[in-house]
Coordinates of C-alpha atoms in Angstrom, one line a residue:
M11 CA 115.6 81.4 86.7
A12 CA 117.8 83.3 84.3
L13 CA 117.0 86.0 81.8
T14 CA 118.5 85.7 78.3
L15 CA 118.6 89.0 76.3
R16 CA 118.8 88.5 72.6
S17 CA 119.0 91.1 69.8
S18 CA 120.4 91.1 66.3
T19 CA 122.4 94.2 67.3
S20 CA 123.4 94.7 70.8
F21 CA 121.7 97.5 72.7
L22 CA 123.8 96.9 75.8
S23 CA 127.2 98.2 74.8
P24 CA 126.3 101.8 74.0
V25 CA 124.8 102.2 77.5
D26 CA 127.1 100.2 79.7
P27 CA 130.5 99.1 78.4
V28 CA 131.3 97.4 81.7
S29 CA 130.9 93.9 80.3
K30 CA 131.5 92.2 83.7
L31 CA 127.9 93.0 84.6
L32 CA 126.7 91.1 81.6
H33 CA 128.8 87.9 81.8
K34 CA 127.0 84.6 82.1
A35 CA 125.7 83.8 85.5
G36 CA 127.2 81.2 87.7
A37 CA 126.0 77.7 88.4
E38 CA 123.7 78.9 91.2
D39 CA 121.3 80.4 88.6
A40 CA 118.1 78.7 87.6
P41 CA 117.2 77.5 84.0
P42 CA 116.7 80.4 81.5
C43 CA 113.7 81.8 79.8
C44 CA 114.2 84.0 76.7
V45 CA 113.2 87.6 76.3
A46 CA 113.7 89.0 72.8
V47 CA 114.4 92.7 72.3
P48 CA 114.1 94.8 69.2
A49 CA 117.2 95.8 67.2
T50 CA 116.5 99.4 68.2
S51 CA 115.2 100.2 71.6
P52 CA 112.5 102.9 71.9
P53 CA 113.7 106.2 73.4
S54 CA 113.2 106.3 77.1
R55 CA 111.7 109.8 77.0
R56 CA 109.0 108.9 74.5
L57 CA 106.4 108.5 77.2
R58 CA 106.8 112.1 78.6
L59 CA 106.8 113.6 75.1
L60 CA 103.5 111.8 74.3
R61 CA 102.0 112.9 77.5
A62 CA 103.1 116.5 77.1
G63 CA 101.7 116.8 73.6
A64 CA 98.5 115.0 74.0
A65 CA 95.1 116.8 73.8
A66 CA 92.8 117.0 76.7
A67 CA 89.9 114.5 76.8
P68 CA 86.8 114.2 79.0
L69 CA 86.8 112.0 82.0
E70 CA 84.9 108.8 81.4
A71 CA 82.0 108.2 83.8
E72 CA 82.8 105.0 85.7
R73 CA 80.1 105.1 88.3
A74 CA 76.4 106.2 88.1
P75 CA 75.6 109.5 89.8
A76 CA 72.8 107.9 91.8
E77 CA 75.1 105.3 93.2
A78 CA 77.8 107.9 94.0
E79 CA 75.2 110.0 95.8
L80 CA 74.0 107.0 97.8
L81 CA 77.5 106.3 99.1
H82 CA 78.9 109.8 99.5
G83 CA 76.1 112.3 99.5
G84 CA 77.0 113.9 96.1
G85 CA 80.0 113.2 94.0
A86 CA 78.2 113.5 90.6
Q87 CA 80.4 113.1 87.6
Q88 CA 82.5 116.0 86.4
Q89 CA 84.6 116.4 83.3
H90 CA 87.9 117.8 84.5
G91 CA 89.7 118.3 81.1
R92 CA 92.9 116.8 82.5
P93 CA 95.7 116.1 79.9
Q94 CA 95.3 112.8 78.1
G95 CA 98.0 110.7 76.5
G96 CA 100.9 108.4 77.4
V97 CA 101.5 107.4 81.0
P98 CA 105.1 106.5 82.0
V99 CA 105.4 103.1 83.6
Y100 CA 107.9 102.4 86.5
V101 CA 108.6 99.1 88.0
M102 CA 109.2 98.4 91.7
L103 CA 112.5 96.6 92.5
P104 CA 112.5 93.8 95.0
L105 CA 112.2 94.8 98.6
D106 CA 115.6 93.5 99.4
T107 CA 117.4 95.0 96.5
V108 CA 119.6 96.6 99.2
G109 CA 119.7 94.1 102.1
P110 CA 119.7 94.7 105.9
G111 CA 123.5 94.8 105.9
G112 CA 123.7 97.6 103.4
Q113 CA 124.8 95.5 100.4
L114 CA 123.4 95.6 96.8
G115 CA 122.4 92.0 96.1
R116 CA 122.5 90.2 92.8
A117 CA 124.1 93.1 90.9
R118 CA 124.4 91.3 87.6
A119 CA 120.8 90.2 87.7
V120 CA 119.6 93.7 88.5
A121 CA 121.7 95.2 85.7
A122 CA 120.4 92.8 83.0
S123 CA 116.8 93.2 84.3
L124 CA 117.1 97.0 84.0
M125 CA 118.2 96.6 80.4
A126 CA 115.2 94.3 79.7
L127 CA 112.8 96.9 81.2
R128 CA 114.4 99.6 79.2
G129 CA 113.9 97.6 76.0
A130 CA 110.3 97.2 76.9
G131 CA 109.8 100.9 77.0
V132 CA 109.6 101.3 80.8
E133 CA 110.4 104.8 82.1
G134 CA 112.2 103.8 85.3
V135 CA 112.2 101.8 88.5
M136 CA 111.2 102.4 92.2
V137 CA 113.3 101.4 95.2
D138 CA 112.8 101.5 98.9
V139 CA 115.5 103.5 100.6
W140 CA 115.3 101.8 104.0
W141 CA 115.8 103.8 107.2
G142 CA 116.7 100.6 108.9
V143 CA 119.5 100.0 106.4
V144 CA 121.0 103.4 105.9
E145 CA 121.1 104.6 109.5
R146 CA 121.6 101.2 111.1
D147 CA 125.0 102.0 112.7
G148 CA 123.7 104.8 114.9
P149 CA 122.0 108.2 114.9
G150 CA 123.3 110.4 112.1
R151 CA 125.6 107.7 110.7
Y152 CA 124.4 107.2 107.1
D153 CA 125.6 104.5 104.7
W154 CA 124.5 105.4 101.1
E155 CA 127.0 103.3 99.2
A156 CA 124.8 100.5 98.0
Y157 CA 122.2 103.0 96.9
A158 CA 124.9 105.0 95.1
E159 CA 125.8 101.9 93.2
L160 CA 122.2 101.3 92.3
V161 CA 121.7 104.9 91.1
R162 CA 124.7 104.6 88.8
M163 CA 123.4 101.3 87.5
V164 CA 120.0 102.9 86.7
E165 CA 121.7 105.8 85.0
R166 CA 123.8 103.4 82.8
A167 CA 120.6 101.6 81.8
G168 CA 119.0 104.9 80.6
L169 CA 116.2 104.7 83.2
R170 CA 115.0 107.0 85.9
L171 CA 114.4 106.3 89.6
Q172 CA 111.6 106.8 92.1
A173 CA 113.3 106.7 95.6
V174 CA 111.0 105.9 98.5
M175 CA 112.1 107.4 101.9
S176 CA 111.0 104.2 103.8
F177 CA 110.7 105.1 107.5
H178 CA 108.8 101.9 108.2
Q179 CA 109.9 98.3 108.8
C180 CA 109.5 95.6 106.1
G181 CA 107.8 92.4 107.2
G182 CA 104.4 91.6 108.5
N183 CA 102.2 92.9 105.7
V184 CA 100.8 91.8 102.3
G185 CA 103.6 91.2 99.9
D186 CA 106.5 91.6 102.4
S187 CA 109.1 89.0 101.3
C188 CA 111.9 89.9 103.7
N189 CA 112.4 91.4 107.1
I190 CA 114.1 94.8 107.5
P191 CA 113.4 96.3 110.9
L192 CA 113.8 99.9 112.0
P193 CA 117.4 100.9 113.0
Q194 CA 118.6 99.0 116.1
W195 CA 119.1 102.2 118.1
V196 CA 115.4 103.1 117.4
L197 CA 114.4 99.6 118.6
D198 CA 116.4 100.2 121.7
E199 CA 114.4 103.4 122.3
M200 CA 111.2 101.5 121.8
S201 CA 112.3 99.0 124.5
S202 CA 112.9 101.8 127.0
N203 CA 109.8 103.7 126.0
P204 CA 107.2 101.4 124.4
D205 CA 104.7 104.3 124.0
I206 CA 106.6 105.7 121.0
V207 CA 105.0 103.0 118.8
Y208 CA 101.3 102.5 117.9
T209 CA 99.2 100.7 120.4
D210 CA 95.7 99.1 120.1
R211 CA 93.0 98.8 122.8
S212 CA 94.4 95.5 124.0
G213 CA 97.8 97.0 124.6
R214 CA 99.4 95.3 121.5
R215 CA 102.4 97.3 120.3
N216 CA 103.2 97.6 116.6
P217 CA 106.9 98.3 115.8
E218 CA 106.3 99.0 112.1
Y219 CA 106.4 102.8 112.4
I220 CA 106.9 105.5 115.1
S221 CA 103.6 106.7 116.5
L222 CA 102.6 110.0 115.1
G223 CA 101.5 111.0 118.6
C224 CA 105.1 111.8 119.4
D225 CA 106.0 113.6 116.2
T226 CA 107.2 116.6 118.0
M227 CA 108.6 114.9 121.1
P228 CA 112.4 114.4 121.5
V229 CA 112.1 110.7 121.9
L230 CA 114.8 109.5 119.6
K231 CA 118.1 110.2 121.3
G232 CA 117.2 113.9 121.8
R233 CA 115.6 114.4 118.4
T234 CA 112.0 114.3 117.4
P235 CA 110.9 111.8 114.7
I236 CA 110.3 114.7 112.3
Q237 CA 113.8 116.0 112.9
V238 CA 115.2 112.5 112.3
Y239 CA 113.2 112.2 109.1
S240 CA 114.4 115.6 108.0
D241 CA 118.1 114.9 108.8
Y242 CA 117.8 111.6 106.8
M243 CA 116.3 113.2 103.8
R244 CA 118.9 116.1 103.9
S245 CA 121.7 113.5 104.0
F246 CA 120.1 111.8 101.0
R247 CA 119.8 115.1 99.1
D248 CA 123.5 116.0 99.8
R249 CA 124.7 112.6 98.7
F250 CA 122.7 112.4 95.5
Q251 CA 122.5 116.1 94.6
D252 CA 124.0 115.5 91.1
Y253 CA 121.3 113.0 90.3
L254 CA 118.2 114.7 91.7
G255 CA 115.9 116.0 89.0
N256 CA 117.4 113.9 86.3
V257 CA 118.2 110.3 87.2
I258 CA 116.3 110.5 90.5
A259 CA 113.0 111.8 89.2
E260 CA 110.8 111.4 92.2
I261 CA 111.0 111.2 96.0
Q262 CA 108.2 109.4 97.6
V263 CA 108.0 110.2 101.3
G264 CA 106.9 107.3 103.6
M265 CA 104.5 108.4 106.3
G266 CA 103.3 105.2 107.9
P267 CA 103.2 101.4 107.6
C268 CA 104.0 100.1 104.1
G269 CA 105.1 103.7 103.3
E270 CA 101.5 104.8 103.2
L271 CA 99.8 107.7 105.0
R272 CA 97.7 105.6 107.4
Y273 CA 97.6 103.9 110.8
P274 CA 98.7 100.3 111.1
S275 CA 95.1 99.2 111.6
Y276 CA 95.2 95.9 109.7
P277 CA 98.6 94.1 110.6
E278 CA 98.9 90.6 109.2
A279 CA 101.8 89.6 111.4
N280 CA 101.0 86.7 113.7
G281 CA 97.5 86.4 112.3
T282 CA 96.4 89.6 114.1
W283 CA 94.1 90.7 111.2
R284 CA 92.5 88.8 108.3
F285 CA 90.7 90.1 105.2
P286 CA 88.1 91.5 105.2
G287 CA 88.3 92.5 108.9
I288 CA 87.5 96.0 110.0
G289 CA 90.8 96.5 111.8
E290 CA 91.2 98.5 115.0
F291 CA 91.9 102.0 116.0
Q292 CA 95.6 102.7 117.0
C293 CA 95.3 105.5 119.6
Y294 CA 96.3 103.9 122.9
D295 CA 99.9 105.0 123.4
K296 CA 100.3 107.7 126.0
Y297 CA 101.0 110.4 123.4
M298 CA 97.8 109.7 121.4
R299 CA 95.8 109.4 124.6
A300 CA 97.1 112.8 125.8
S301 CA 96.1 114.4 122.5
L302 CA 92.6 112.8 122.7
Q303 CA 92.1 114.0 126.2
A304 CA 93.1 117.5 125.3
A305 CA 90.7 117.5 122.3
A306 CA 87.8 116.2 124.4
I307 CA 88.3 118.9 127.1
E308 CA 88.3 121.5 124.3
A309 CA 85.1 120.1 122.9
G310 CA 83.5 120.3 126.4
H311 CA 83.2 116.6 126.8
E312 CA 86.0 115.5 129.1
E313 CA 84.5 112.0 129.3
W314 CA 85.2 111.5 125.6
G315 CA 88.9 111.6 126.2
R316 CA 89.3 108.4 128.2
G317 CA 90.0 106.2 125.3
G318 CA 88.8 105.1 121.8
P319 CA 85.3 103.8 121.2
H320 CA 84.4 100.9 123.5
D321 CA 82.1 99.3 120.9
A322 CA 84.5 99.3 117.8
G323 CA 85.0 95.6 117.8
E324 CA 88.1 93.6 117.0
Y325 CA 90.4 93.2 114.0
K326 CA 88.7 90.4 112.2
Q327 CA 85.1 91.4 112.8
L328 CA 82.6 92.7 110.2
P329 CA 80.9 96.1 110.6
E330 CA 77.5 94.7 111.6
E331 CA 79.0 92.8 114.4
T332 CA 80.0 96.0 116.2
G333 CA 78.1 98.8 117.8
F334 CA 80.3 101.5 116.4
F335 CA 80.4 100.5 112.7
R336 CA 76.9 99.0 112.1
R337 CA 74.5 100.7 109.8
E338 CA 73.1 103.1 112.4
G339 CA 76.1 102.8 114.7
T340 CA 78.0 105.1 117.0
W341 CA 80.1 106.4 114.1
N342 CA 77.2 108.7 113.1
T343 CA 76.6 110.2 116.6
E344 CA 78.0 113.4 118.0
Y345 CA 80.6 111.4 119.9
G346 CA 81.5 109.3 116.8
R347 CA 82.0 112.4 114.7
F348 CA 84.2 114.0 117.3
F349 CA 86.4 111.0 117.6
L350 CA 86.7 110.4 113.9
Q351 CA 87.5 114.0 113.2
W352 CA 90.3 113.9 115.9
Y353 CA 91.7 110.6 114.7
S354 CA 91.8 111.5 111.0
G355 CA 92.9 115.0 111.9
M356 CA 96.0 113.6 113.7
L357 CA 96.9 111.6 110.6
L358 CA 96.5 114.6 108.4
E359 CA 98.7 116.8 110.7
H360 CA 101.4 114.1 110.6
G361 CA 101.3 114.0 106.9
D362 CA 101.6 117.7 106.6
R363 CA 104.5 117.8 109.0
V364 CA 106.5 115.2 107.1
M365 CA 105.7 116.7 103.7
A366 CA 106.6 120.1 105.0
A367 CA 110.0 118.7 106.0
A368 CA 110.4 117.0 102.6
E369 CA 109.4 120.2 100.7
S370 CA 112.0 122.2 102.6
V371 CA 114.8 119.6 102.0
F372 CA 114.1 118.9 98.3
R373 CA 112.9 122.4 97.1
G374 CA 114.8 123.4 94.0
T375 CA 116.3 120.0 93.3
G376 CA 114.0 119.3 90.4
A377 CA 112.8 116.0 91.9
T378 CA 109.0 115.5 92.2
L379 CA 107.6 114.8 95.7
S380 CA 104.9 112.2 96.2
A381 CA 103.0 110.4 99.0
K382 CA 101.1 107.1 98.9
V383 CA 97.5 106.6 100.1
A384 CA 96.2 103.1 100.7
G385 CA 93.4 101.7 98.6
I386 CA 91.2 100.2 101.4
H387 CA 88.3 99.0 99.3
W388 CA 86.7 96.5 101.6
H389 CA 83.4 97.6 103.3
Y390 CA 83.4 100.6 100.9
R391 CA 79.8 99.9 100.1
T392 CA 78.7 100.2 103.7
R393 CA 77.6 103.4 105.3
S394 CA 80.4 103.6 107.8
H395 CA 83.4 102.4 105.6
A396 CA 84.8 100.8 108.7
A397 CA 88.1 99.6 107.4
E398 CA 88.9 103.1 106.1
L399 CA 88.0 104.7 109.4
T400 CA 90.3 102.6 111.5
A401 CA 93.1 103.4 109.0
G402 CA 92.5 107.1 109.5
Y403 CA 90.5 108.0 106.5
Y404 CA 87.2 109.7 107.6
N405 CA 85.4 108.5 104.6
T406 CA 81.7 107.7 105.2
R407 CA 78.4 108.2 103.5
H408 CA 78.5 111.7 104.8
S409 CA 82.2 112.6 104.7
D410 CA 84.9 112.6 102.0
G411 CA 88.0 111.3 103.7
Y412 CA 90.4 111.9 100.8
A413 CA 89.7 115.6 100.1
P414 CA 91.7 116.9 103.1
I415 CA 94.6 114.7 102.1
A416 CA 94.5 115.8 98.5
R417 CA 94.4 119.5 99.5
M418 CA 97.3 119.0 101.9
L419 CA 99.4 117.4 99.1
A420 CA 98.5 120.1 96.6
K421 CA 99.7 122.7 99.1
R422 CA 103.0 120.9 99.3
G423 CA 103.3 120.5 95.5
A424 CA 103.3 116.7 95.9
V425 CA 101.7 113.9 93.8
L426 CA 99.0 111.7 95.3
N427 CA 99.9 108.1 94.7
F428 CA 97.0 105.7 95.0
T429 CA 96.9 101.9 95.0
C430 CA 94.5 99.1 93.9
M431 CA 94.1 100.4 90.4
E432 CA 94.1 96.9 88.9
M433 CA 91.1 95.7 90.8
K434 CA 87.5 95.2 89.6
D435 CA 84.4 95.0 91.8
E436 CA 83.3 91.7 90.2
Q437 CA 86.5 90.0 91.4
Q438 CA 85.9 90.7 95.1
P439 CA 84.0 88.5 97.5
A440 CA 80.4 89.6 98.1
H441 CA 80.5 89.4 101.9
A442 CA 83.3 92.0 102.0
S443 CA 81.2 94.8 100.5
C444 CA 84.2 95.8 98.3
S445 CA 84.2 98.4 95.6
P446 CA 87.8 99.2 94.4
E447 CA 86.4 100.8 91.2
L448 CA 84.1 103.3 93.1
L449 CA 87.0 104.0 95.5
V450 CA 89.4 104.8 92.7
Q451 CA 86.8 106.9 91.0
Q452 CA 86.2 108.9 94.2
V453 CA 90.0 109.5 94.6
K454 CA 90.3 110.5 90.9
D455 CA 87.5 113.1 91.4
T456 CA 88.9 114.3 94.7
A457 CA 92.4 114.8 93.3
A458 CA 91.0 116.7 90.3
A459 CA 89.0 119.0 92.5
A460 CA 92.1 119.7 94.7
G461 CA 94.3 120.3 91.7
V462 CA 96.8 117.6 92.8
E463 CA 98.4 115.2 90.3
L464 CA 97.4 111.6 90.6
A465 CA 99.7 108.6 90.1
G466 CA 98.9 104.9 90.6
E467 CA 100.0 101.4 91.6
N468 CA 98.6 98.0 91.7
A469 CA 98.0 96.6 95.2
L470 CA 98.7 93.0 94.5
E471 CA 101.0 91.0 92.1
R472 CA 99.0 90.6 88.9
Y473 CA 100.2 89.4 85.4
D474 CA 96.9 88.9 83.7
D475 CA 95.2 90.8 80.9
A476 CA 92.2 91.7 83.1
A477 CA 94.4 93.5 85.6
F478 CA 96.4 95.3 83.0
S479 CA 93.3 96.3 81.0
Q480 CA 91.8 97.7 84.2
V481 CA 94.8 99.9 84.9
V482 CA 94.8 101.1 81.3
A483 CA 91.1 102.0 81.5
T484 CA 91.7 103.8 84.8
A485 CA 94.7 105.7 83.4
R486 CA 92.7 106.8 80.3
G487 CA 90.1 108.5 82.5
A488 CA 92.3 109.8 85.3
G489 CA 95.2 111.6 83.5
L490 CA 97.7 109.7 85.6
S491 CA 101.1 111.3 85.9
A492 CA 102.7 107.9 86.2
F493 CA 102.0 104.3 87.1
T494 CA 104.3 102.1 89.2
Y495 CA 104.0 98.3 88.7
L496 CA 104.4 95.9 91.6
R497 CA 106.9 94.2 91.1
M498 CA 110.1 93.0 89.3
N499 CA 110.7 89.4 90.1
K500 CA 111.1 86.0 88.4
K501 CA 107.5 85.7 87.5
L502 CA 107.4 89.0 85.6
F503 CA 109.9 87.6 83.1
D504 CA 108.1 84.3 82.6
G505 CA 106.8 83.8 79.1
D506 CA 103.2 85.0 78.9
N507 CA 103.6 87.3 81.9
W508 CA 106.3 89.2 80.1
R509 CA 104.2 89.3 76.9
E510 CA 101.3 90.8 78.8
F511 CA 103.5 93.3 80.6
V512 CA 105.2 94.6 77.4
S513 CA 101.7 95.0 75.8
F514 CA 100.6 96.9 78.9
V515 CA 103.6 99.3 78.7
R516 CA 102.8 100.0 75.1
A517 CA 99.2 100.6 75.8
M518 CA 100.0 103.1 78.6
A519 CA 102.4 104.9 76.2
D520 CA 99.7 105.0 73.5
G521 CA 97.1 106.3 75.9
G522 CA 94.7 103.4 76.1
S523 CA 94.5 100.8 73.4
R524 CA 95.9 97.3 74.1
P525 CA 96.7 95.5 70.8
A526 CA 97.9 92.0 71.3
L527 CA 101.5 91.2 70.5
P528 CA 102.2 88.3 68.2
R529 CA 103.3 85.1 69.9
C530 CA 106.2 84.8 67.4
D531 CA 107.9 87.7 65.8
T532 CA 111.1 86.5 64.1
G533 CA 111.4 89.9 62.3
H534 CA 111.8 91.6 65.6
S535 CA 109.3 94.3 64.7
D536 CA 107.7 93.7 68.2
L537 CA 108.9 92.8 71.6
Y538 CA 107.9 89.3 72.4
V539 CA 108.6 86.4 74.8
G540 CA 109.6 83.0 73.6
F541 CA 108.9 80.7 76.5
L542 CA 111.1 77.7 76.8
D543 CA 109.6 75.0 78.9
A544 CA 111.6 72.1 80.1
A545 CA 110.7 69.8 77.2
K546 CA 111.6 72.3 74.5
E547 CA 114.5 74.2 76.1
R548 CA 117.4 72.2 74.6
K549 CA 115.9 72.2 71.1
A550 CA 114.9 75.9 71.1
A551 CA 118.1 77.4 72.4
P552 CA 120.4 76.8 69.4
E553 CA 117.7 78.4 67.1
A554 CA 117.6 81.7 69.0
E555 CA 118.8 84.6 66.9
G556 CA 121.8 86.8 67.7
A557 CA 124.2 86.8 70.7
G558 CA 122.9 86.9 74.2
A559 CA 124.1 87.3 77.7
A560 CA 122.6 85.2 80.5
V561 CA 122.3 86.6 84.0
A562 CA 120.5 85.6 87.1
V563 CA 117.0 86.9 87.5
L564 CA 115.8 88.1 90.9

C-alpha cells in the first residue's frame, strides 16, 4: 500500500528539502490510498501548551467504592486534582524499523509516514532500540548508525522521539511481527550457562530476557547484566547527547519481556500459554532458587526454599483448577504470602537496580525516564488475581501490587507507562474474569497516591471508535502525561482507520471531546481520508487537489 500526501500548499519542503526521500516509490509498492492534509499544519508543540495551561479537574469515578473494596480491601474514590487538558499522542514505529543487521528499512516510507503523522497533530513516535541489533558484533561494540539516521529523520519531520532501551528479544509474544534475538555473544553465554535465563517448574528455559536472579553476577563475559545495561545506555547517551531533551524526549527503560517490568509468565511461543491461562512462576534457575532458599532460611522455614509452590498448576489452567490460586487457596496462607512477597520483591529490586542505572546515566540530559508495567487484566475479578501473581505483581484482594512499583518509579523520577487503556470490561469473555477498566482505575489511583506521572498505551491493535473513545475517557480522568498508540503500519493509513485516528488525536489535544470529522472536506478545513477502493481508484485520482508525493507505506 502506498501513502499519497496531498495539500494545496506543500508542508514538506520547509521541514525537509531533501526531496529524494519524497520521490515516487518504486514498482514494488502496493496501490495507494489518499491522506489529505491541511494547508497549514498545526504546531507540534500545541499539545504541551494545552496541557500546561489547563485547569485542574476532579477525577471521574469509574468504579463503585463497594466493588473496589470487594476486590482490594479499600480503594475508595479520591479526587486527586491532577492537571487536566491536552494529552500528547505518540505512535509506535514498526518493530523492525531497524532490522537485525542494523539497517534502517524503508526509509522513504518512514519519512513520508512521519510527515503524515505530523500533519495529524501527533507529538512524536516511539522506537525500540534493540540490544540485539546495536551490540550484535560483540561486547562493547555498538552500532548506532541506523538509529542516528532515524533520529535525524524525526527531527526533520518536526516530531519528537521516545527511545526504548529494549534489552529483550522480539518474537514469541502478542503482536511480535519479526524476530530479533539477544546479541549472539549473549546467546553463547546462555548455551554455556543456561541458568542465566528464566526457567519454569518443568525446566523450560525462556531466552527472552536475562533472569533477574543474576543481576549482580558477572555472567556476561565478566560483566553483570546491570553493568551491561548501564554501558549500553551510557553509549547511547554519548552518541545522542545533542538530541537528548529536545528531539529525544523520553527514554523508556526495558526491564523484562516485551520491555515490561514483569516475569515471562505467559509466553505464547510454541503454544506454551494461551489466553486466559494463569501462567507459571519463573523461579527455577539456580540463581532464583538460591535467593529463595536464603529467604526461607531467614524466615525460619528452610523447607519453603526448596522450590516454588507445588500446587500452582500449569500455563493454560484456570485459577479454580489449582490448589494455589483457587478462592481459598494456598496464596492466602502464611507460606503463600511468604513466597509471593519474595517473588514480587525480587522483581521490584530488579526494577530499582535498572532504573537507578538509567537515572545515573541520563541525569541532567533533559530526557524523561519511563518504565512500562503490563496490563494483566484476566482473572482480575478473582480473589487471587492469578495471572498477575505469576507475572510478579502481588496484587490480590488483600494486597496492592502496583503501589511498591509506583513508589519506586517516583523515587527515580520516572513515568509509569501502563497498557490496556483501550479495553472495556464488556468486550472481554466472561469465563476469563477480566476487568481492564477496574485495573486501569486501580493503577491511576495508585500512581496519584505515589506522586508518579502516568502515561498509557493500548495493548492490542485497535482502529475503532469504541477503543479510541475509551482511551479519551481514561485520559480525561487520569491526567495522562502522554499516550503512545500501537502501532504505525499499513492499516493505520487505511481510509476509515485514519479518519478515526485523526479524530482521536484531536480529542486528546482538546482534553476529551470527540467530534466526528466530515467524510469529505474539499475546503481542507479538517484532516480527512478519502479512501480509494479498487473500483473508484482510477476515477478519483485525477480529481485529487494539489500535488502529491507517493511513497511506500510500512
